[in-house]
Coordinates of C-alpha atoms in Angstrom, one line a residue:
M1 CA -13.1 -22.2 14.2
K2 CA -14.9 -20.8 11.2
I3 CA -13.4 -17.4 10.2
A4 CA -14.7 -15.0 7.6
V5 CA -12.2 -12.4 6.4
I6 CA -13.9 -9.5 4.5
G7 CA -11.3 -7.9 2.2
G8 CA -8.6 -9.6 0.2
G9 CA -5.9 -6.9 0.5
P10 CA -2.5 -7.5 2.2
G11 CA -3.9 -7.2 5.7
G12 CA -6.7 -9.7 5.2
L13 CA -4.6 -12.2 3.3
Y14 CA -1.6 -12.1 5.7
F15 CA -3.9 -12.6 8.7
S16 CA -5.6 -15.5 7.0
L17 CA -2.2 -17.1 6.2
L18 CA -0.9 -16.8 9.7
A19 CA -4.2 -18.0 11.3
K20 CA -4.3 -21.1 9.0
K21 CA -0.7 -22.0 9.7
H22 CA -1.3 -21.5 13.5
N23 CA -4.1 -23.9 13.4
P24 CA -4.8 -25.8 10.1
A25 CA -8.2 -26.9 11.5
H26 CA -9.5 -23.4 11.1
E27 CA -11.9 -23.0 8.2
I28 CA -11.0 -19.6 6.7
R29 CA -12.8 -17.9 3.8
V30 CA -11.7 -14.6 2.3
F31 CA -14.2 -12.4 0.5
E32 CA -12.8 -9.9 -2.0
Q33 CA -15.1 -7.6 -4.0
K34 CA -12.7 -7.2 -6.9
P35 CA -11.1 -9.6 -9.3
A36 CA -7.8 -11.4 -8.3
D37 CA -5.6 -9.2 -10.5
A38 CA -7.2 -5.9 -9.6
T39 CA -5.1 -3.5 -7.5
Y40 CA -4.4 0.2 -7.1
G41 CA -1.0 1.9 -6.7
W42 CA 2.3 1.1 -8.3
G43 CA 5.0 -0.1 -5.9
V44 CA 5.2 -0.5 -2.1
V45 CA 8.3 -0.1 0.1
F46 CA 9.3 -1.8 3.3
S47 CA 11.9 -0.8 5.8
D48 CA 14.1 -3.4 7.5
I49 CA 12.1 -2.9 10.7
G50 CA 8.8 -3.6 9.0
L51 CA 10.2 -6.7 7.3
S52 CA 11.6 -8.0 10.6
F53 CA 8.0 -8.5 11.8
L54 CA 7.3 -10.6 8.7
R55 CA 10.5 -12.6 9.2
E56 CA 9.6 -13.3 12.8
A57 CA 6.0 -14.3 12.1
D58 CA 6.7 -16.7 9.2
P59 CA 10.3 -17.2 8.0
A60 CA 9.3 -19.4 5.0
F61 CA 6.9 -16.9 3.6
F62 CA 9.4 -14.1 4.3
R63 CA 12.0 -15.7 2.1
E64 CA 9.5 -16.2 -0.8
F65 CA 8.0 -12.7 -0.4
T66 CA 11.4 -10.9 -0.5
A67 CA 13.1 -13.1 -3.1
N68 CA 12.6 -10.7 -6.0
H69 CA 12.5 -7.4 -4.2
E70 CA 14.5 -4.4 -5.3
R71 CA 16.9 -3.4 -2.4
C72 CA 19.0 -0.4 -1.4
D73 CA 20.8 0.5 1.8
Y74 CA 20.6 4.3 1.6
M75 CA 18.2 7.2 1.1
D76 CA 18.8 10.1 -1.3
I77 CA 17.7 13.6 -0.2
V78 CA 17.6 16.1 -3.0
H79 CA 17.5 19.8 -1.8
R80 CA 18.2 22.8 -4.1
G81 CA 19.8 20.4 -6.6
T82 CA 22.2 18.8 -4.1
H83 CA 22.0 15.0 -3.5
V84 CA 22.7 13.9 0.1
Q85 CA 22.9 10.2 0.7
I86 CA 21.9 8.9 4.1
H87 CA 23.3 5.4 4.6
S88 CA 22.2 2.5 6.9
N89 CA 18.6 3.0 5.8
H90 CA 17.7 -0.4 4.3
F91 CA 14.6 -0.5 2.1
S92 CA 13.0 -3.3 0.1
R93 CA 10.5 -2.6 -2.7
T94 CA 8.1 -4.6 -4.8
S95 CA 5.0 -4.0 -7.0
R96 CA 1.7 -4.2 -5.2
I97 CA 0.3 -6.8 -7.7
D98 CA 3.3 -9.1 -7.1
M99 CA 2.8 -8.7 -3.3
L100 CA -0.9 -9.7 -3.6
N101 CA -0.2 -12.6 -6.0
I102 CA 2.4 -14.1 -3.6
L103 CA 0.0 -13.7 -0.7
Q104 CA -2.9 -15.2 -2.6
R105 CA -0.8 -18.2 -3.7
A106 CA 0.5 -18.8 -0.1
C107 CA -3.1 -18.6 1.3
L108 CA -4.4 -21.1 -1.3
D109 CA -1.4 -23.5 -0.7
A110 CA -2.2 -23.4 3.1
G111 CA -5.8 -24.2 2.5
V112 CA -7.5 -20.8 2.8
E113 CA -10.5 -20.3 0.5
I114 CA -10.6 -17.0 -1.4
E115 CA -13.8 -15.8 -3.2
F116 CA -13.2 -12.9 -5.6
E117 CA -15.8 -10.6 -7.0
N118 CA -18.0 -11.2 -3.9
R119 CA -18.8 -8.0 -1.9
I120 CA -19.8 -8.4 1.7
A121 CA -21.7 -5.2 2.7
D122 CA -23.7 -6.7 5.6
A123 CA -22.3 -8.6 8.6
D124 CA -25.4 -10.8 8.4
Q125 CA -24.0 -12.3 5.2
V126 CA -21.3 -14.1 7.3
A127 CA -23.4 -14.9 10.3
W128 CA -22.2 -18.5 10.0
A129 CA -18.7 -17.4 11.2
D130 CA -17.3 -17.7 14.7
L131 CA -15.0 -14.8 13.9
V132 CA -15.4 -12.0 11.4
V133 CA -12.3 -10.0 10.4
A134 CA -13.2 -6.7 8.7
S135 CA -10.3 -5.7 6.5
D136 CA -12.3 -4.0 3.7
G137 CA -10.3 -0.8 3.5
A138 CA -10.7 2.9 4.2
N139 CA -14.4 2.8 3.0
S140 CA -15.2 -0.3 5.1
A141 CA -18.9 -1.2 4.7
I142 CA -18.7 -3.4 7.8
R143 CA -17.2 -0.6 9.9
T144 CA -19.8 1.8 8.6
Q145 CA -22.6 -0.7 9.5
L146 CA -21.2 -1.2 13.0
S147 CA -20.0 2.4 13.5
R148 CA -22.4 2.9 16.5
H149 CA -20.6 0.0 18.3
F150 CA -17.0 0.7 17.3
Q151 CA -17.3 4.5 17.2
P152 CA -14.4 5.1 14.7
T153 CA -12.9 8.5 14.3
F154 CA -11.3 10.1 11.2
E155 CA -8.8 12.8 10.7
T156 CA -8.3 14.4 7.3
R157 CA -5.0 15.9 6.5
R158 CA -4.5 18.9 4.2
N159 CA -1.8 18.0 1.7
K160 CA -2.5 16.9 -1.9
F161 CA -1.0 13.8 -3.5
A162 CA -0.6 12.5 -7.0
W163 CA 0.7 8.9 -7.3
Y164 CA 2.4 7.9 -10.6
G165 CA 4.4 5.1 -12.1
T166 CA 7.4 6.0 -14.3
P167 CA 10.1 4.2 -16.3
Q168 CA 12.6 6.6 -14.9
L169 CA 14.5 4.5 -12.3
F170 CA 15.1 5.9 -8.8
H171 CA 17.4 3.3 -7.3
P172 CA 17.4 4.6 -3.7
V173 CA 14.3 5.8 -1.9
S174 CA 14.4 9.5 -2.8
L175 CA 12.9 12.5 -1.2
I176 CA 13.1 15.5 -3.6
F177 CA 12.3 19.1 -2.8
R178 CA 11.7 21.5 -5.6
E179 CA 11.1 25.2 -5.1
T180 CA 8.9 26.9 -7.7
Q181 CA 7.2 30.2 -8.2
Y182 CA 4.0 28.7 -6.7
G183 CA 5.6 27.1 -3.6
I184 CA 7.5 23.9 -2.7
F185 CA 6.7 20.6 -4.4
I186 CA 8.0 17.3 -2.8
A187 CA 8.5 14.0 -4.6
H188 CA 8.8 10.6 -2.9
S189 CA 10.2 8.1 -5.4
Y190 CA 11.7 4.6 -5.4
Q191 CA 12.4 1.8 -7.9
Y192 CA 10.3 -1.3 -7.3
S193 CA 11.1 -3.4 -10.4
A194 CA 13.7 -3.7 -13.1
T195 CA 11.8 -1.3 -15.3
L196 CA 9.5 0.9 -13.1
S197 CA 9.5 3.3 -10.2
T198 CA 6.8 4.9 -8.0
F199 CA 6.8 8.7 -8.2
L200 CA 4.6 10.5 -5.6
V201 CA 4.1 14.2 -5.8
E202 CA 3.0 16.1 -2.6
V203 CA 2.1 19.7 -2.2
D204 CA 0.3 21.9 0.3
P205 CA -3.2 23.3 -0.5
D206 CA -2.0 26.9 -1.0
T207 CA 0.7 25.8 -3.5
W208 CA -1.8 23.5 -5.2
Q209 CA -4.2 26.4 -5.8
R210 CA -1.5 29.0 -6.8
A211 CA -0.3 26.5 -9.5
G212 CA -3.8 26.2 -10.8
L213 CA -3.9 22.4 -10.1
D214 CA -7.4 22.8 -8.6
R215 CA -8.7 23.8 -12.0
M216 CA -6.8 21.2 -14.1
N217 CA -8.0 17.8 -15.3
E218 CA -5.9 14.7 -14.9
D219 CA -4.0 15.0 -18.1
E220 CA -3.2 18.7 -17.6
S221 CA -2.0 18.1 -14.0
R222 CA 0.2 15.2 -15.1
R223 CA 1.9 17.3 -17.8
F224 CA 2.4 20.1 -15.3

């Protein structure tokens, strides 16, 4: 079978790896519009439940994928300055670029072809394929092109996010609540390497406006 996978993110790459291992005769080509080392976001976190699906699907890849992850077996809830540890919550963390690099290498070793900097915006560009897998993200060009057929629906939520990386290390996955004169701010943070953590800030729209964040530029909001 000839398979075209549009989008070289984690979903497209992992599908390609499993499909190729399931049947090495498949001819699989992945088309990614960005360079191999381009990614967005800092670290990613997996629960034990999430990782169990990877372990079951491909034990060999699972061992390679998790070899250098940061791990912790509890969460830390911080409310009004008090730290509350919740144990028996196992989390494994890694950087998104390391995750993509491991997936890319595994796909290439298995015989999957990957074409970077090649944007597929029209399904006719891969008309040669027996199967087309559209994994080109939230702004999927293929889903948009075929929206009349698939009839996708979207629901936009209200809260505002800022996603940062920081050298301050948060060993456990932490959920931090901070009361301010403008309203409540919430931080989701976790260490994903020996030197860096992800630090997400979440706030509701009313608090966001009262704090003046709707009028700040990126540098001003980061300092705030």
